[in-house]
């Protein structure tokens, strides 16, 4: 994929009035644990029926096989400081989650949805055709029932089948929102990638109609509340796909992608996302050595979450510590979970050194 240089930001939106401040490293690979031999990273999170706060990290074993673990978060003086491991809750046990030389249930994101009484998980199933987004649900964070891979309904205006493309960074909103037709719906942020050359040599990129920028951006898709209440399995049938945001600043010149579940704030929906800068080598799915992952934020309209109303012009958090700068993929701050602890919001993120960090999210006082 070729990147496009960014000379001048195209947005005139106000900046996001929040900051991120490091609070420490809370999880590192456990010596002798075969499931964590190649790292722990990119966690989901949630509160269990017992009221305790849990992390659901991606555990990577030898051969780049990923599983989803469960760990209770240790909190001291209102700040996450470590975890107690509780095993594996989702592994690549299904045939479509495994290939001849790969397997994985990767990068989980979980959203508690009170109207359903369920935690909804999105994860990346790394199967025979590469990464594909999939869903599961749970009432207790321990037992997960697969809903299967996501199916994007055909939208004629795009002149393209979104199911052709790898898709990552999926995450659900915690409550229904209105779709473009005003229908109360459950909404999903996601990030399709247009380069099909990794599947078929020479195939290259195929962009939907009306899209002229080849860089992966953040999209939103919907399924009506009525359909999901009739049958939870309808959750995988997402439609009315709409582009939300593309790269606009130098720290995200290659691509952007969603992070933790959206959080409702006074202005609208706050989303913490990642931006990637630098240069891609070979396939976008190979371990990259010349990229930089940073955390930033946007605020989406409460009335229409496909509309961005505020946006970070600079990263809220970028690689600065040794744990964030050195690793299998260097220079990584990759936010994936957010939780409130004693009235304070904390963001959990993957680090370059295959560890999990936490940062405090604060509103800027005018």
Coordinates of C-alpha atoms in Angstrom, one line a residue:
X1 CA 0.0 0.0 0.0
X2 CA 1.3 3.4 -0.8
X3 CA 0.9 6.2 1.7
X4 CA -0.2 9.7 1.0
X5 CA 1.7 12.6 2.5
X6 CA -0.2 15.1 4.6
X7 CA 1.0 18.7 4.1
X8 CA -1.9 20.5 5.8
X9 CA -4.6 19.2 8.1
X10 CA -8.0 19.3 6.3
X11 CA -10.0 19.6 9.5
X12 CA -11.3 22.8 11.0
X13 CA -12.9 20.9 13.9
X14 CA -12.2 21.9 17.5
X15 CA -9.7 19.7 19.3
X16 CA -10.7 17.0 21.9
X17 CA -10.6 18.4 25.5
X18 CA -8.9 15.3 27.0
X19 CA -5.4 14.2 27.9
X20 CA -3.8 10.8 28.6
X21 CA -1.2 10.4 31.3
X22 CA 0.8 7.1 31.9
X23 CA -0.1 5.2 35.1
X24 CA 2.2 2.2 34.6
X25 CA 2.6 -1.3 33.2
X26 CA 0.0 -3.8 34.6
X27 CA 0.8 -7.0 32.7
X28 CA 4.0 -8.6 31.4
X29 CA 4.5 -12.1 29.9
X30 CA 4.7 -14.7 32.6
X31 CA 7.9 -16.7 32.6
X32 CA 7.2 -20.4 31.8
X33 CA 3.6 -19.7 30.6
X34 CA 3.5 -21.3 27.2
X35 CA 0.4 -19.2 26.2
X36 CA 2.4 -16.0 26.8
X37 CA 5.7 -17.0 25.3
X38 CA 5.5 -14.3 22.6
X39 CA 3.7 -11.7 24.7
X40 CA 0.6 -10.3 26.2
X41 CA -1.0 -7.3 24.5
X42 CA -4.1 -5.4 23.2
X43 CA -6.6 -6.3 25.9
X44 CA -10.4 -5.9 26.2
X45 CA -11.9 -5.3 29.6
X46 CA -15.2 -5.5 31.6
X47 CA -16.8 -5.8 35.0
X48 CA -18.0 -9.2 36.0
X49 CA -21.2 -10.1 37.9
X50 CA -19.1 -9.9 41.0
X51 CA -18.4 -6.2 40.5
X52 CA -14.7 -6.9 39.9
X53 CA -12.8 -5.4 37.0
X54 CA -11.3 -7.8 34.5
X55 CA -8.8 -7.6 31.7
X56 CA -9.1 -9.9 28.6
X57 CA -5.6 -9.8 27.1
X58 CA -4.4 -11.2 23.8
X59 CA -2.0 -14.0 24.8
X60 CA 0.5 -15.0 22.1
X61 CA 2.3 -18.4 22.1
X62 CA 5.1 -19.6 19.9
X63 CA 4.2 -19.6 16.3
X64 CA 2.1 -16.4 16.6
X65 CA -1.0 -18.3 17.9
X66 CA -3.2 -16.0 19.8
X67 CA -5.8 -16.7 22.5
X68 CA -8.0 -14.5 24.7
X69 CA -7.2 -14.7 28.4
X70 CA -8.9 -13.5 31.5
X71 CA -7.2 -11.7 34.4
X72 CA -8.6 -9.8 37.4
X73 CA -7.2 -6.3 37.7
X74 CA -5.5 -5.5 40.9
X75 CA -6.3 -1.9 42.0
X76 CA -4.4 0.0 44.6
X77 CA -5.4 3.5 45.8
X78 CA -7.8 3.7 42.8
X79 CA -5.1 2.9 40.2
X80 CA -4.7 -0.4 38.3
X81 CA -1.3 -1.9 39.3
X82 CA -1.3 -5.6 38.2
X83 CA -3.4 -8.7 37.4
X84 CA -4.3 -12.1 38.7
X85 CA -4.4 -14.6 35.8
X86 CA -7.5 -16.8 35.4
X87 CA -6.8 -18.8 32.3
X88 CA -7.9 -18.7 28.7
X89 CA -11.5 -17.9 27.7
X90 CA -11.4 -18.0 23.9
X91 CA -9.0 -20.0 21.7
X92 CA -8.8 -20.7 17.9
X93 CA -10.8 -23.9 18.2
X94 CA -13.0 -23.4 15.2
X95 CA -11.8 -24.4 11.7
X96 CA -12.4 -20.9 10.3
X97 CA -10.1 -19.5 13.0
X98 CA -7.1 -21.5 11.8
X99 CA -5.1 -21.7 8.7
X100 CA -2.4 -24.2 7.5
X101 CA 0.4 -22.1 9.1
X102 CA -1.5 -19.7 11.3
X103 CA -4.3 -19.5 13.9
X104 CA -5.7 -16.9 16.3
X105 CA -8.4 -15.3 18.2
X106 CA -6.8 -11.8 18.3
X107 CA -7.2 -8.3 19.6
X108 CA -10.5 -8.6 21.5
X109 CA -12.7 -5.6 22.2
X110 CA -15.6 -5.9 24.6
X111 CA -18.5 -3.7 25.3
X112 CA -21.1 -4.0 28.1
X113 CA -24.5 -3.4 26.5
X114 CA -27.1 -3.0 29.4
X115 CA -30.1 -3.2 27.0
X116 CA -29.0 -6.7 26.0
X117 CA -27.6 -7.7 29.4
X118 CA -24.5 -8.9 27.5
X119 CA -20.9 -8.2 27.0
X120 CA -20.3 -8.1 23.2
X121 CA -16.9 -9.1 22.0
X122 CA -15.4 -8.4 18.6
X123 CA -12.2 -10.2 17.8
X124 CA -10.0 -11.0 14.8
X125 CA -10.2 -14.6 13.6
X126 CA -6.9 -15.4 11.9
X127 CA -8.0 -18.2 9.6
X128 CA -7.3 -19.6 6.1
X129 CA -7.9 -16.3 4.3
X130 CA -6.2 -14.1 6.9
X131 CA -7.8 -11.8 9.4
X132 CA -11.6 -11.6 9.6
X133 CA -13.8 -9.9 12.2
X134 CA -16.0 -12.1 14.4
X135 CA -18.4 -11.7 17.3
X136 CA -19.1 -13.5 20.6
X137 CA -21.2 -12.7 23.7
X138 CA -21.1 -13.4 27.4
X139 CA -22.9 -12.6 30.6
X140 CA -19.9 -13.2 32.9
X141 CA -16.7 -12.6 30.8
X142 CA -15.7 -16.3 31.4
X143 CA -18.0 -18.3 29.1
X144 CA -18.2 -16.9 25.5
X145 CA -20.7 -18.0 22.9
X146 CA -19.6 -17.4 19.3
X147 CA -21.9 -15.6 16.9
X148 CA -19.6 -16.3 14.1
X149 CA -17.9 -14.0 11.5
X150 CA -19.4 -10.6 10.7
X151 CA -21.3 -10.3 7.4
X152 CA -21.5 -6.9 5.8
X153 CA -24.6 -6.5 3.8
X154 CA -24.2 -5.3 0.2
X155 CA -24.6 -1.5 -0.2
X156 CA -25.1 -0.7 -3.9
X157 CA -23.9 2.9 -3.6
X158 CA -20.4 1.5 -2.7
X159 CA -20.3 -0.8 -5.7
X160 CA -18.2 -3.1 -3.5
X161 CA -18.6 -6.1 -1.3
X162 CA -17.0 -5.3 2.1
X163 CA -16.8 -9.0 2.9
X164 CA -13.9 -9.3 0.4
X165 CA -11.6 -7.3 2.6
X166 CA -9.7 -7.9 5.8
X167 CA -11.2 -6.0 8.6
X168 CA -10.0 -5.1 12.1
X169 CA -10.5 -2.8 15.1
X170 CA -14.2 -3.6 15.4
X171 CA -15.9 -2.3 18.5
X172 CA -19.6 -1.9 19.5
X173 CA -21.3 1.2 21.0
X174 CA -22.6 0.5 24.5
X175 CA -26.2 1.6 23.7
X176 CA -28.4 1.9 20.6
X177 CA -28.0 4.9 18.3
X178 CA -29.9 6.0 15.3
X179 CA -28.8 4.7 11.9
X180 CA -28.8 7.0 8.8
X181 CA -32.5 6.4 8.4
X182 CA -33.3 7.2 12.1
X183 CA -33.8 3.6 13.0
X184 CA -32.6 2.7 16.6
X185 CA -29.7 0.4 16.0
X186 CA -26.7 -1.3 17.5
X187 CA -23.6 0.2 15.8
X188 CA -20.1 -1.1 15.1
X189 CA -17.0 0.9 14.3
X190 CA -14.6 -1.1 12.1
X191 CA -11.6 -0.6 9.8
X192 CA -11.6 -2.4 6.3
X193 CA -8.3 -2.6 4.4
X194 CA -8.5 -2.4 0.7
X195 CA -5.3 -4.1 -0.5
X196 CA -6.1 -7.6 -1.8
X197 CA -2.6 -8.3 -3.0
X198 CA -1.8 -10.4 0.0
X199 CA -4.5 -12.9 -1.2
X200 CA -3.9 -12.8 -4.9
X201 CA -0.6 -11.5 -6.1
X202 CA -1.0 -8.4 -8.3
X203 CA -4.6 -7.9 -7.4
X204 CA -3.8 -4.6 -5.5
X205 CA -6.3 -2.3 -4.0
X206 CA -10.0 -2.0 -4.7
X207 CA -11.8 1.1 -3.3
X208 CA -15.5 1.5 -2.8
X209 CA -17.3 4.0 -5.1
X210 CA -16.7 7.6 -3.9
X211 CA -13.6 6.7 -1.9
X212 CA -10.4 8.2 -3.4
X213 CA -8.0 7.8 -0.4
X214 CA -6.5 4.3 -0.3
X215 CA -5.6 4.5 3.4
X216 CA -7.7 2.4 5.8
X217 CA -10.1 4.6 7.9
X218 CA -12.8 4.2 10.4
X219 CA -16.3 3.1 9.3
X220 CA -19.6 2.6 11.0
X221 CA -22.2 -0.1 10.3
X222 CA -25.6 -0.8 11.9
X223 CA -28.2 -3.5 12.7
X224 CA -31.6 -2.6 14.0
X225 CA -32.5 -3.1 17.6
X226 CA -35.7 -4.8 16.5
X227 CA -33.7 -7.4 14.5
X228 CA -31.3 -8.1 17.4
X229 CA -34.1 -8.4 20.0
X230 CA -35.8 -10.9 17.7
X231 CA -32.6 -13.0 17.5
X232 CA -29.2 -12.1 18.9
X233 CA -27.7 -14.0 16.0
X234 CA -28.8 -11.1 13.7
X235 CA -26.0 -9.0 15.3
X236 CA -23.6 -10.3 12.7
X237 CA -25.6 -8.9 9.8
X238 CA -24.3 -5.3 9.7
X239 CA -25.6 -2.8 7.1
X240 CA -25.8 0.9 6.0
X241 CA -22.0 1.2 6.0
X242 CA -20.7 4.8 6.3
X243 CA -17.2 6.3 6.4
X244 CA -16.6 8.1 9.6
X245 CA -13.0 9.4 9.4
X246 CA -9.8 9.2 7.5
X247 CA -6.2 10.1 8.3
X248 CA -5.6 13.8 8.5
X249 CA -2.5 14.5 10.5
X250 CA 1.2 13.5 10.3
X251 CA 1.1 11.1 13.3
X252 CA -1.6 9.1 11.4
X253 CA -0.4 9.4 7.9
X254 CA -0.6 5.7 7.1
X255 CA -3.9 4.7 8.6
X256 CA -6.2 5.1 11.6
X257 CA -8.3 2.6 13.5
X258 CA -10.8 2.4 16.4
X259 CA -9.8 1.5 20.0
X260 CA -11.8 1.1 23.1
X261 CA -15.6 1.2 23.1
X262 CA -17.0 4.7 22.7
X263 CA -17.7 6.6 25.9
X264 CA -20.6 9.1 26.3
X265 CA -19.4 12.5 27.2
X266 CA -21.2 15.9 27.3
X267 CA -20.3 16.7 23.7
X268 CA -21.2 13.3 22.2
X269 CA -19.4 10.0 21.8
X270 CA -15.7 10.0 22.8
X271 CA -13.6 7.5 20.9
X272 CA -9.9 6.8 21.6
X273 CA -8.3 5.7 18.4
X274 CA -4.8 4.8 17.1
X275 CA -2.9 6.5 14.3
X276 CA 0.0 5.0 12.4
X277 CA 2.8 6.9 10.8
X278 CA 6.0 5.8 9.1
X279 CA 6.5 3.3 6.3
X280 CA 5.0 -0.1 5.7
X281 CA 7.3 -2.9 4.5
X282 CA 5.9 -5.9 2.6
X283 CA 2.4 -6.9 3.6
X284 CA 0.5 -4.8 6.1
X285 CA 0.1 -8.1 8.1
X286 CA 3.8 -8.6 8.6
X287 CA 5.7 -7.4 11.7
X288 CA 6.6 -3.8 10.8
X289 CA 9.8 -2.1 11.9
X290 CA 9.4 1.4 10.5
X291 CA 6.0 2.4 11.9
X292 CA 4.8 4.4 14.9
X293 CA 1.5 3.8 16.7
X294 CA 0.0 6.6 18.8
X295 CA -3.2 7.2 20.7
X296 CA -5.5 10.1 19.8
X297 CA -9.2 10.9 20.1
X298 CA -12.3 12.0 18.3
X299 CA -15.8 13.0 19.4
X300 CA -18.7 11.8 17.3
X301 CA -22.1 13.4 17.2
X302 CA -24.6 12.0 19.7
X303 CA -27.4 12.4 17.1
X304 CA -25.4 10.9 14.2
X305 CA -22.3 9.0 15.3
X306 CA -21.0 8.9 11.7
X307 CA -20.2 12.6 12.1
X308 CA -17.0 13.7 13.7
X309 CA -17.4 17.0 15.7
X310 CA -14.0 17.2 17.4
X311 CA -10.6 15.7 16.8
X312 CA -7.1 15.5 18.3
X313 CA -4.5 17.4 16.2
X314 CA -1.7 15.8 18.2
X315 CA -1.3 12.4 19.8
X316 CA -2.7 12.1 23.4
X317 CA -0.1 9.4 24.0
X318 CA 2.9 8.4 21.8
X319 CA 5.8 5.9 22.3
X320 CA 8.3 7.4 24.7
X321 CA 9.3 4.7 27.2
X322 CA 11.5 1.7 26.5
X323 CA 8.5 -0.6 26.8
X324 CA 6.7 1.4 24.1
X325 CA 9.7 2.0 21.8
X326 CA 11.5 -1.4 21.7
X327 CA 9.9 -4.8 20.8
X328 CA 8.8 -7.2 18.0
X329 CA 7.0 -4.2 16.4
X330 CA 8.8 -1.0 17.8
X331 CA 7.1 2.2 18.7
X332 CA 3.7 1.1 19.8
X333 CA 0.9 2.7 21.9
X334 CA -2.2 0.8 20.9
X335 CA -5.3 1.6 23.0
X336 CA -8.0 -1.1 23.2
X337 CA -9.9 -0.8 26.5
X338 CA -11.3 1.8 28.8
X339 CA -12.8 1.6 32.3
X340 CA -14.0 3.8 35.1
X341 CA -12.4 3.2 38.6
X342 CA -13.7 5.3 41.5
X343 CA -14.9 8.1 39.1
X344 CA -11.6 8.1 37.1
X345 CA -11.3 6.8 33.5
X346 CA -8.3 4.6 32.6
X347 CA -7.3 3.5 29.1
X348 CA -5.5 0.2 28.7
X349 CA -3.1 -0.2 25.7
X350 CA -0.7 -2.6 24.1
X351 CA 3.0 -1.8 24.0
X352 CA 5.9 -2.6 21.7
X353 CA 7.6 -4.9 24.2
X354 CA 4.5 -7.2 24.3
X355 CA 3.2 -5.8 27.6
X356 CA 0.1 -4.0 28.6
X357 CA 0.1 -0.4 29.9
X358 CA -2.5 1.9 31.5
X359 CA -3.0 5.6 31.2
X360 CA -5.3 8.0 33.0
X361 CA -7.8 9.9 30.9
X362 CA -8.5 13.5 32.1
X363 CA -10.7 16.3 30.8
X364 CA -8.8 19.5 30.1
X365 CA -10.1 22.2 32.4
X366 CA -10.7 25.4 30.4

